[in-house]
Amino acid sequence: MSYPYQIKSLDQYKQVYQNSIENPDQFWASIANHFRWKKKWDKVLNWNFKKPEVQWFQGAKLNITENALDRHLQYNGHRPAIIWEPNDPDDHHRIITYKDLHFKVCQFAHVLKNNGVKKGDRVVIYMGMVPELAIAVLACARIGAVHSVIFGGFSAQSIADRLQDAQAAFIITCDGAFRGNKDIPLKSVIDDAVVQCSFVKRIIVLTRTRTPVSMIKGRDIWWEDEIKKVETMGNPDFPAEEMDAEDPLFILYTSGSTGKPKGVVHSSAGYMVYTTYSFVNVFQYEQEDIFFCTADVGWITGHSYIVYGPLCAGATTLMFEGVPTYPDAGRFWAIVDKFKVNTLYTAPTAIRSLMSFGLGPIHGHDLSSLKVLGSVGEPINEEAWHWYDEHIGKGKCPIVDTWWQTETGGIMISNMAGITPSMPAHATLPLPGIQPTLVDENGKEIEGNSVSGNLCIKFPWPSIIRTTYGDHERCRTNYFATYENQYFTGDGALRDEHGNYRITGRVDDVLNVSGHRIGTAEVENAINMHAGVVESAVVGYPHDIKGQGIYAFVIDNNLHGDENLTRQDILITVSRIIGAIAKPDKIQFVSGLPKTRSGKIMRRILRKIAEGELTNLGDTSTLLDPSVVEEIIKGRV
Ligand code: WT7
């Protein structure tokens, strides 16, 4: 069975798209009508990109968890909501029905309430990929608390920064997390983080790895003990808090071109409508399909397409605790076979990494259940696209190349599986309601086809970023001030003769390393914190598996006299300040950096050197000391 708002043909897409642009209010209202509201809206859309201010479904009251859970109980309560596959293939998997999930979310909402969590409070969640992570997220939403999930790869310092920015008094974590053959001591990282955060009142710890942990009296409590207390209460139902359409649902921190990560804020109603709508249409989800998104809930992809989108659609979402190469590079294919997965949604970096193991790991796994494949996080190169198509989809599964961002909340530009045409390395067409534009450096919109420019969106969609937490001005300057009346994505794109978009990558100082977003300024700040470093400049360079690698040019003070040791020290420093995901792949020690007379580092030149493009460095005549360029070229690593 399909959904009332599911688009079923190319002609229908064209009609729906046209209508969504001409009558946006009517269009989105007709979709929103299929959700459960405590009270419907007074006005569909109110917007002003100058401020910026965007309100969707103004005046409506709802709770997203009633749409993700309660709404499915009557007819589909017995259906699997979450299938969970553990890190170790020999351990038991878990199947959690909608009825079970509703029960567990209500139970944990009681736990939160018993511990003083109230509507509007910020709750930081730092857990591995266990079902309780989804339960914690939904319980926050149930009670109206604002969750902020932090990916398990971030360091104590990064967590402390986020705790402070969000002023979060509550943390939910695990003793540890299993990831491949690693055991990550999550609670111990949290302990280091909260040393700087005396405002943290409660830390709820779920048992997963049985790693020894220090539990501080009066502050730290066990998830399991708290659940036991709730169990004696009898009926665990937890009435969903009535939320305003525009009440914040969550904060998710992401990197930008400045040093400090920003807290992207999404609101309740618009996010719900858009993630569900895009989930159903892009993947052409049919009831009873098994949907497997391999992202981590610590990133937006996991929020929108492991938790909220699928659950609001009453789908079965598969959550995997481990990594694609453990115990071997056939793990994804083993999971597809084991659960007869219908849709696989993963990242180009994972595809490229699995490609490098050859076809061996695929053999012996039946992939015939697959109907749709998806890609997200970075431009997918043609080679990876064809491998995915041929060896995983066996030439019969449409591949959706989904372009979107943490700030957009949901998929913006993508083909719809089997409905609109797919094209290798092209995200193709905008979803209904999405109005992309290309603009030149002067902010002039570039009309027509077969053109390229900076990618903007000129009209709001329901899951657009509302603010950056605690600093609305930053939201304005980052996204709405570069080009008048446009949301600026930070990406460049081409539009071909048929209007298909091809995303070419970031045009700002943001790197995309294995689908993770990392700001060069952030990495530079971390490197510069090392006592032996005088100054540094970080740029990206093409990397076969990661998409982009991190190349750091560093001026050191030669205190050790041992470059290798300093290199190791810098790597450890970056791991401590940001997390292992931001460690530079290459570090080159230099005696100077190419700067203009006004002292600005000319990254354009460093980027070319890092890319190995040495013949055409462009104009170097404005450099303070052109000779440093020669030296840097000679010392390339
Ligand atoms: C940036 C957003 C969207 C969830 C995962 C990343 C790049 C994302 C694609 C794609 C080309 C893509 C863009 C974008 N990107 N998807 N299909 N084709 N580029 O979320 O961390 O917010 O990063 O990822 O550069 O701006 P994110």
XYZ file of C-alpha atoms and ligand atoms in Angstrom:
664
model
C 0.000 0.000 0.000
C 1.200 3.494 -0.671
C 0.482 6.892 0.873
C -2.111 9.464 -0.224
C 0.604 12.005 -0.984
C 2.923 9.558 -2.757
C 3.817 10.634 -6.280
C 3.521 7.746 -8.714
C 4.662 9.000 -12.131
C 6.900 11.540 -13.815
C 3.877 13.437 -15.130
C 2.377 13.565 -11.681
C 5.689 14.855 -10.298
C 5.662 17.676 -12.838
C 2.085 18.608 -11.980
C 2.613 18.393 -8.233
C 5.834 20.394 -8.487
C 4.164 23.153 -10.472
C 1.271 23.309 -8.048
C 3.614 23.354 -5.029
C 5.320 26.445 -6.431
C 2.149 28.243 -7.452
C 0.113 27.464 -4.340
C 2.581 26.604 -1.592
C 0.162 27.193 1.286
C -2.511 24.991 -0.196
C 0.000 22.373 -1.207
C 1.617 21.976 2.229
C -1.727 22.160 4.014
C -2.989 19.272 1.891
C -0.025 17.183 3.058
C -0.190 18.300 6.674
C -3.822 17.169 6.756
C -2.597 13.574 6.830
C -0.950 13.997 10.225
C -2.338 13.920 13.754
C -2.802 17.353 15.284
C -4.063 18.396 18.689
C -5.186 21.593 16.997
C -4.819 22.593 13.339
C -3.008 25.714 12.138
C -4.379 29.205 11.703
C -1.907 30.116 8.992
C 0.245 27.821 6.833
C 3.268 30.043 6.246
C 4.689 33.264 7.482
C 8.153 34.236 6.306
C 10.758 36.924 5.935
C 14.272 35.886 4.867
C 15.711 39.256 5.875
C 15.259 38.694 9.598
C 15.185 35.659 9.036
C 11.849 34.487 10.331
C 9.966 31.447 9.100
C 6.878 29.944 10.688
C 5.017 26.956 9.343
C 1.564 25.839 10.492
C 1.326 28.768 12.852
C -1.048 28.223 15.733
C -1.109 24.432 15.348
C -0.601 22.158 18.378
C 0.879 18.707 18.155
C 3.381 16.254 19.490
C 5.577 14.560 16.895
C 5.666 11.326 18.911
C 1.889 10.930 18.546
C 2.592 10.815 14.818
C 5.607 8.545 15.165
C 3.983 6.167 17.666
C 0.379 6.518 18.890
C -1.073 6.965 15.427
C 0.134 3.514 14.368
C -1.055 1.592 17.413
C -4.598 0.811 16.360
C -3.843 -0.993 13.106
C -0.095 -1.431 13.024
C 0.915 -1.819 16.664
C 2.196 -5.340 15.983
C 4.441 -4.205 13.111
C 8.170 -3.829 13.618
C 9.121 -0.199 14.117
C 12.821 -0.769 14.757
C 14.914 -3.761 13.781
C 18.203 -3.560 15.595
C 21.313 -5.422 14.475
C 24.126 -5.526 17.055
C 27.800 -4.924 16.368
C 28.632 -8.600 16.806
C 26.761 -10.764 14.267
C 26.598 -13.623 16.778
C 24.669 -11.563 19.324
C 20.882 -11.431 19.235
C 19.173 -8.849 17.088
C 16.077 -7.115 18.459
C 12.729 -6.378 16.874
C 10.724 -3.623 18.519
C 7.113 -3.275 17.412
C 5.257 0.027 17.407
C 3.427 -1.122 20.536
C 6.718 -1.954 22.299
C 8.314 1.282 21.187
C 5.375 3.357 22.389
C 5.562 1.579 25.754
C 9.314 2.105 26.117
C 9.200 5.747 25.075
C 6.434 6.436 27.595
C 8.391 4.633 30.304
C 11.498 6.649 29.621
C 9.524 9.872 29.428
C 8.465 9.105 33.001
C 12.107 8.606 33.922
C 12.959 11.997 32.466
C 10.087 13.608 34.319
C 11.052 11.915 37.604
C 14.472 13.431 37.183
C 13.206 16.944 36.722
C 13.324 17.291 32.929
C 10.713 19.791 31.742
C 9.398 21.114 28.448
C 12.010 23.313 26.811
C 14.971 21.882 28.781
C 17.948 20.870 26.686
C 19.072 17.239 26.965
C 22.388 16.086 25.505
C 22.413 12.505 24.229
C 25.785 10.800 23.730
C 25.156 7.115 23.018
C 26.101 4.341 20.649
C 23.691 3.041 18.016
C 21.389 1.093 20.341
C 17.564 1.201 20.250
C 17.630 3.142 23.521
C 19.162 6.034 21.594
C 15.964 6.293 19.520
C 13.927 5.777 22.694
C 15.792 8.609 24.445
C 15.287 10.947 21.472
C 11.559 10.182 21.291
C 11.088 10.427 25.067
C 12.573 13.930 24.959
C 10.152 14.838 22.182
C 7.293 13.285 24.139
C 7.979 15.492 27.143
C 8.796 18.547 25.018
C 12.473 18.661 25.953
C 14.928 19.728 23.235
C 17.366 16.929 22.439
C 20.851 17.486 21.184
C 22.496 14.277 20.042
C 26.285 14.335 19.864
C 28.018 11.802 17.621
C 30.074 9.249 19.586
C 33.276 10.269 17.778
C 33.440 13.730 19.345
C 35.872 14.478 22.175
C 35.199 15.616 25.745
C 36.152 19.159 24.799
C 33.643 19.197 21.926
C 30.948 17.887 24.249
C 31.779 20.533 26.862
C 31.496 23.277 24.222
C 28.081 21.979 23.178
C 26.852 21.478 26.754
C 27.784 25.073 27.507
C 26.314 26.521 24.353
C 23.016 24.682 24.912
C 23.155 25.094 28.712
C 22.076 21.473 28.972
C 21.615 20.242 32.549
C 20.773 16.656 31.538
C 22.834 14.027 29.754
C 21.882 10.561 28.563
C 24.778 8.258 27.738
C 26.008 4.637 27.847
C 28.837 3.052 29.789
C 30.414 2.400 26.409
C 29.718 1.681 22.752
C 30.780 -1.208 20.525
C 31.987 -0.175 17.088
C 33.774 -2.882 15.128
C 36.569 -4.223 17.321
C 36.613 -1.048 19.396
C 34.924 -0.350 22.684
C 34.440 3.387 23.160
C 34.226 4.502 26.812
C 31.388 7.004 26.402
C 30.687 7.670 30.077
C 34.339 8.336 30.765
C 34.419 10.905 27.918
C 31.311 12.528 29.428
C 33.042 12.608 32.844
C 35.907 14.584 31.302
C 33.464 16.917 29.575
C 31.408 17.769 32.657
C 34.446 18.787 34.686
C 33.918 22.158 33.003
C 30.116 22.115 33.284
C 28.926 22.377 36.874
C 25.385 23.139 35.675
C 24.908 19.477 34.654
C 22.470 18.012 37.194
C 21.822 14.462 35.967
C 23.581 11.884 33.879
C 21.515 8.818 32.978
C 23.712 5.879 31.989
C 22.546 2.879 29.972
C 24.478 -0.369 30.363
C 25.835 -1.674 27.090
C 29.500 -2.701 27.239
C 29.966 -3.280 30.997
C 32.985 -1.034 30.844
C 33.775 0.072 34.431
C 32.446 3.577 35.051
C 32.582 6.090 37.827
C 29.099 6.992 39.046
C 28.957 10.168 41.092
C 26.432 10.098 43.939
C 23.559 12.517 43.507
C 24.343 13.125 39.850
C 24.803 9.864 37.951
C 22.086 7.219 37.756
C 21.530 3.985 35.839
C 18.911 3.809 33.112
C 17.887 0.305 34.253
C 17.336 1.357 37.896
C 15.185 4.268 36.826
C 13.057 2.023 34.597
C 12.496 -0.335 37.552
C 11.115 2.567 39.569
C 8.691 3.377 36.748
C 7.603 -0.254 36.401
C 5.991 -0.179 39.835
C 3.781 2.693 38.682
C 1.348 0.469 36.772
C 0.036 2.100 33.590
C 3.109 3.686 32.036
C 1.258 5.720 29.416
C 2.715 9.171 29.190
C 0.404 11.793 27.699
C 2.291 13.622 24.972
C 3.076 17.229 25.856
C 1.157 19.699 23.702
C 3.710 21.505 21.562
C 3.408 24.584 19.476
C 4.100 24.052 15.757
C 7.184 26.244 16.081
C 8.477 24.933 19.419
C 12.024 23.673 18.946
C 12.299 19.896 18.556
C 16.075 19.561 18.608
C 19.452 21.210 18.281
C 22.100 19.555 16.168
C 25.590 21.026 16.122
C 27.378 21.305 12.810
C 30.522 22.948 11.498
C 30.725 26.137 9.524
C 33.484 28.320 8.206
C 34.228 29.839 11.616
C 35.899 28.076 14.529
C 32.856 27.358 16.641
C 30.210 24.755 15.688
C 26.698 26.114 15.467
C 23.560 24.666 16.982
C 21.097 24.218 14.127
C 17.561 24.432 15.544
C 14.657 22.532 13.975
C 11.054 22.973 14.987
C 8.268 20.442 15.481
C 5.540 20.644 12.863
C 7.419 21.624 9.721
C 10.202 19.132 10.379
C 7.673 16.357 10.905
C 5.741 17.079 7.720
C 8.805 17.478 5.532
C 10.849 14.490 6.729
C 7.843 12.190 6.361
C 6.853 13.553 2.964
C 10.391 13.332 1.582
C 10.941 9.858 3.060
C 7.844 8.425 1.407
C 8.436 10.088 -1.960
C 12.176 9.863 -2.499
C 12.461 6.227 -1.447
C 8.961 5.326 -2.697
C 8.421 3.534 0.570
C 5.637 0.944 0.516
C 4.166 -0.366 3.740
C 5.994 -3.412 5.118
C 9.214 -2.529 3.301
C 12.361 -2.765 5.415
C 14.344 0.459 5.267
C 18.031 0.463 6.208
C 19.814 3.786 6.602
C 23.423 3.195 7.630
C 24.051 6.652 9.094
C 24.540 7.352 12.792
C 21.746 9.055 14.707
C 24.430 11.552 15.748
C 24.075 13.177 12.304
C 21.055 14.739 10.622
C 20.643 11.745 8.294
C 19.991 9.544 11.311
C 17.556 12.030 12.854
C 15.495 12.411 9.700
C 15.749 8.993 8.030
C 16.355 6.499 10.834
C 14.088 8.014 13.452
C 11.530 10.672 12.568
C 10.742 10.261 8.847
C 10.348 6.464 8.858
C 8.510 6.286 12.188
C 6.059 9.038 11.269
C 5.375 7.047 8.098
C 4.791 3.868 10.144
C 7.753 2.236 8.419
C 10.194 -0.399 9.625
C 13.578 1.172 10.179
C 16.720 -0.890 10.597
C 19.333 0.393 13.001
C 22.842 -1.066 12.904
C 25.232 -0.690 15.807
C 28.473 -1.545 14.047
C 30.624 -0.600 11.080
C 30.554 -1.818 7.440
C 33.855 -3.679 7.706
C 33.266 -5.702 10.868
C 33.700 -8.604 11.176
C 34.384 -8.329 7.443
C 33.600 -6.097 4.476
C 30.470 -8.122 3.725
C 28.576 -6.949 6.795
C 26.092 -4.670 5.002
C 25.324 -7.445 2.529
C 24.886 -9.960 5.342
C 22.394 -7.604 7.001
C 20.497 -7.036 3.749
C 20.238 -10.812 3.334
C 19.353 -11.530 6.981
C 16.440 -9.096 7.176
C 15.492 -8.982 3.480
C 16.139 -5.255 3.345
C 14.258 -3.411 0.585
C 15.959 -0.020 0.692
C 19.591 0.678 1.498
C 20.604 4.286 2.117
C 24.322 4.883 2.596
C 27.209 7.253 1.844
C 29.606 7.338 -1.127
C 32.567 7.003 1.238
C 31.176 3.684 2.517
C 30.608 2.488 -1.052
C 34.154 3.428 -2.094
C 35.626 1.781 0.951
C 33.671 -1.456 0.310
C 34.602 -1.326 -3.380
C 38.242 -1.483 -2.411
C 37.691 -5.006 -1.020
C 36.610 -6.289 -4.430
C 33.570 -8.469 -5.125
C 34.491 -11.313 -2.755
C 32.611 -9.981 0.295
C 29.366 -9.747 -1.720
C 29.386 -13.414 -2.744
C 27.141 -15.709 -0.795
C 24.757 -12.934 0.245
C 21.346 -12.793 -1.375
C 20.640 -9.171 -2.256
C 17.486 -9.854 -4.265
C 15.217 -8.188 -1.690
C 16.681 -4.775 -2.584
C 14.394 -2.448 -4.531
C 15.902 0.995 -3.966
C 19.407 2.282 -3.224
C 20.264 5.697 -1.863
C 23.322 7.907 -1.535
C 23.908 10.896 0.736
C 26.581 13.136 2.167
C 28.742 14.142 -0.769
C 28.743 14.021 -4.541
C 28.844 10.371 -5.626
C 31.512 9.804 -8.241
C 30.560 7.870 -11.366
C 32.760 4.874 -10.576
C 31.115 4.351 -7.187
C 27.668 4.960 -8.690
C 28.179 2.242 -11.327
C 29.600 -0.238 -8.831
C 26.637 0.342 -6.505
C 24.225 0.000 -9.413
C 25.785 -3.101 -10.927
C 27.013 -5.129 -7.967
C 24.558 -4.197 -5.238
C 21.435 -3.210 -7.180
C 22.161 -5.803 -9.913
C 21.068 -3.179 -12.416
C 17.450 -3.294 -11.262
C 17.363 -0.829 -8.345
C 17.022 2.899 -8.938
C 19.682 4.883 -7.076
C 18.505 8.084 -5.426
C 21.264 10.671 -5.055
C 19.894 12.838 -2.246
C 21.308 16.320 -1.751
C 20.505 18.111 1.499
C 22.086 19.519 4.660
C 21.787 19.586 8.432
C 20.147 22.990 7.982
C 17.567 21.815 5.456
C 16.287 19.047 7.755
C 15.270 16.824 4.857
C 16.163 15.840 1.292
C 15.921 18.831 -1.083
C 17.180 17.766 -4.489
C 16.956 14.144 -5.520
C 15.394 11.839 -8.027
C 12.444 9.784 -6.750
C 13.096 6.061 -6.978
C 11.696 4.706 -10.220
C 9.538 7.815 -10.752
C 11.874 10.548 -11.932
C 14.976 9.587 -13.946
C 18.287 8.942 -12.217
C 21.591 10.153 -13.626
C 25.000 9.101 -12.354
C 26.554 11.812 -10.173
C 23.476 14.047 -10.387
C 21.066 14.845 -7.585
C 18.724 15.811 -10.472
C 15.450 17.592 -9.620
C 14.083 19.513 -6.631
C 11.365 17.940 -4.493
C 7.949 19.570 -4.570
C 8.023 22.841 -2.666
C 11.769 23.344 -3.172
C 12.854 26.295 -5.334
C 16.593 26.138 -5.989
C 18.417 28.965 -7.715
C 21.957 29.476 -8.953
C 23.504 32.871 -8.311
C 26.734 34.509 -9.422
C 29.269 36.248 -7.114
C 27.284 39.455 -7.308
C 24.148 37.743 -6.095
C 22.469 37.884 -9.455
C 20.250 34.900 -10.181
C 21.470 32.920 -13.190
C 18.459 31.979 -15.256
C 18.172 29.281 -17.871
C 19.840 25.916 -18.269
C 23.399 24.652 -18.850
C 24.751 27.070 -16.248
C 26.642 26.938 -12.964
C 26.753 29.034 -9.830
C 26.274 29.112 -6.100
C 23.301 27.091 -4.947
C 20.575 28.966 -3.081
C 16.925 28.330 -2.242
C 14.577 31.230 -2.754
C 11.462 30.099 -0.925
C 11.013 28.461 2.491
C 10.191 24.781 2.937
C 8.752 23.299 6.141
C 11.987 21.887 7.633
C 14.232 24.908 7.025
C 16.612 25.877 9.885
C 14.862 28.273 12.277
C 17.846 29.696 14.115
C 21.299 28.895 15.414
C 20.848 28.268 19.108
C 21.434 31.306 21.264
C 22.670 33.443 18.374
C 20.075 34.351 15.785
C 22.360 36.892 14.152
C 24.751 34.103 13.305
C 21.951 32.309 11.479
C 21.233 35.449 9.508
C 24.817 36.206 8.522
C 25.615 32.574 7.726
C 22.671 31.697 5.537
C 20.554 34.723 4.691
C 22.924 37.666 4.296
C 25.197 36.545 1.449
C 22.450 36.887 -1.152
C 19.364 38.984 -0.682
C 16.184 37.021 -0.088
C 17.893 33.691 -0.601
C 18.948 30.879 1.699
C 22.589 30.224 0.741
C 23.661 26.577 0.943
C 27.441 26.984 0.778
C 27.513 24.580 -2.194
C 28.232 25.140 -5.852
C 26.171 23.421 -8.538
C 25.622 22.971 -12.262
C 22.209 22.891 -13.922
C 22.181 20.919 -17.155
C 20.118 21.472 -20.275
C 17.140 19.612 -18.752
C 17.228 21.428 -15.421
C 18.982 18.610 -13.543
C 21.288 19.694 -10.740
C 24.756 18.371 -10.190
C 26.280 19.429 -6.873
C 29.966 20.222 -7.224
C 30.826 20.656 -3.534
C 31.367 23.362 -0.946
C 32.423 26.814 -2.013
C 33.240 27.903 1.558
C 35.926 26.788 4.015
C 34.034 23.675 5.009
C 35.451 20.204 4.306
C 33.518 17.022 3.702
C 35.610 14.160 5.044
C 33.925 10.754 4.738
C 30.581 12.558 4.681
C 31.447 14.382 7.934
C 31.389 18.122 7.874
C 34.501 19.760 9.285
C 35.414 23.445 9.285
C 39.001 24.262 8.339
C 39.053 27.047 10.956
C 38.009 24.553 13.602
C 40.899 22.219 12.733
C 43.336 25.155 12.614
C 42.229 26.308 16.074
C 42.801 22.810 17.413
C 46.255 22.505 15.809
C 47.237 25.945 17.074
C 46.458 24.896 20.626
C 49.462 22.584 20.575
C 52.337 24.277 22.406
C 54.798 23.576 19.605
C 52.736 25.262 16.893
C 53.135 28.882 15.835
C 50.555 28.996 13.054
C 48.717 26.680 10.686
C 46.526 26.600 7.604
C 44.222 23.707 6.730
C 42.786 22.849 3.317
C 41.095 19.858 1.717
C 42.478 17.655 -1.046
C 40.867 14.851 -3.082
C 41.017 11.517 -1.258
C 40.111 8.212 -2.937
C 37.965 6.856 -0.105
C 37.121 9.796 2.130
C 36.189 12.135 -0.718
C 38.272 14.844 0.882
C 41.323 14.507 3.081
C 42.663 17.115 5.505
C 46.016 18.729 4.642
C 47.620 20.897 7.308
C 50.489 23.330 6.702
C 52.113 24.007 10.058
C 54.774 26.418 11.293
C 56.299 24.877 14.422
C 58.731 26.372 16.888
C 61.167 23.461 16.598
C 61.273 22.880 20.338
C 61.545 19.096 20.053
C 63.661 19.140 16.962
C 61.793 15.938 16.061
C 59.193 16.478 13.362
C 57.679 13.043 13.694
C 57.035 13.498 17.362
C 55.487 16.922 16.783
C 53.301 15.380 14.092
C 52.036 12.757 16.555
C 51.498 15.458 19.185
C 49.400 17.489 16.768
C 47.244 14.477 15.908
C 46.605 13.793 19.592
C 45.807 17.446 20.182
C 43.215 17.505 17.383
C 41.672 14.273 18.712
C 41.390 15.825 22.146
C 40.007 19.150 21.005
C 37.581 17.947 18.299
C 37.674 14.177 17.913
C 39.508 11.586 15.858
C 37.345 12.361 12.799
C 39.144 15.712 12.379
C 42.720 14.383 12.439
C 44.723 15.721 9.468
C 45.717 13.095 6.917
C 48.821 15.051 6.001
C 50.914 17.502 7.984
C 53.631 19.516 6.279
C 55.983 21.659 8.336
C 56.773 24.967 6.689
C 58.722 28.045 7.685
C 56.103 30.468 6.384
C 52.627 30.609 4.848
C 51.694 32.461 1.653
C 50.151 35.706 2.848
C 49.012 38.897 1.255
C 50.511 42.195 2.387
C 47.517 42.622 4.652
C 48.316 39.325 6.350
C 45.606 37.146 4.847
C 46.558 33.550 4.123
C 46.070 32.739 0.435
C 44.290 29.430 0.756
C 43.713 29.218 -2.970
C 47.433 28.613 -3.427
C 47.638 26.106 -0.580
C 44.628 24.246 -1.957
C 46.316 23.907 -5.347
C 49.526 22.676 -3.750
C 47.627 20.154 -1.619
C 45.778 18.963 -4.731
C 49.101 18.556 -6.513
C 48.212 21.152 -9.117
C 51.578 22.837 -9.203
C 51.826 24.346 -12.647
C 49.050 26.871 -12.505
C 49.042 28.533 -9.112
C 47.489 31.729 -10.368
C 48.635 35.199 -9.482
C 51.241 35.170 -6.698
C 52.425 38.756 -7.227
C 50.364 40.111 -4.330
C 52.197 37.845 -1.886
C 54.306 39.376 0.842
C 57.017 36.778 0.224
C 56.562 34.742 -2.981
C 59.570 32.554 -2.128
C 57.630 30.629 0.534
C 55.560 29.099 -2.256
C 58.640 27.473 -3.782
C 59.655 26.092 -0.424
C 56.173 24.702 0.254
C 56.035 23.017 -3.160
C 59.407 21.363 -2.514
C 58.290 20.044 0.860
C 54.932 18.577 -0.265
C 53.923 15.410 1.556
C 26.761 19.002 2.813
C 25.853 18.928 4.019
C 22.655 15.693 4.181
C 23.019 14.796 5.223
C 24.464 14.447 5.304
C 25.424 15.592 5.317
C 27.160 17.715 0.920
C 25.191 16.134 1.011
C 25.065 15.466 -1.057
C 24.797 14.904 -2.343
C 26.511 16.217 -3.207
C 26.104 16.407 -0.948
C 26.932 19.144 0.503
C 26.130 19.721 1.654
N 26.166 16.790 0.350
N 24.529 15.329 0.176
N 23.831 13.981 -2.538
N 25.548 15.321 -3.388
N 26.826 16.780 -2.034
O 24.915 16.689 6.020
O 26.902 17.466 7.347
O 24.954 18.983 6.872
O 26.567 18.341 5.073
O 27.047 17.698 2.354
O 28.164 19.781 0.395
O 26.241 21.110 1.793
P 25.846 17.896 6.393
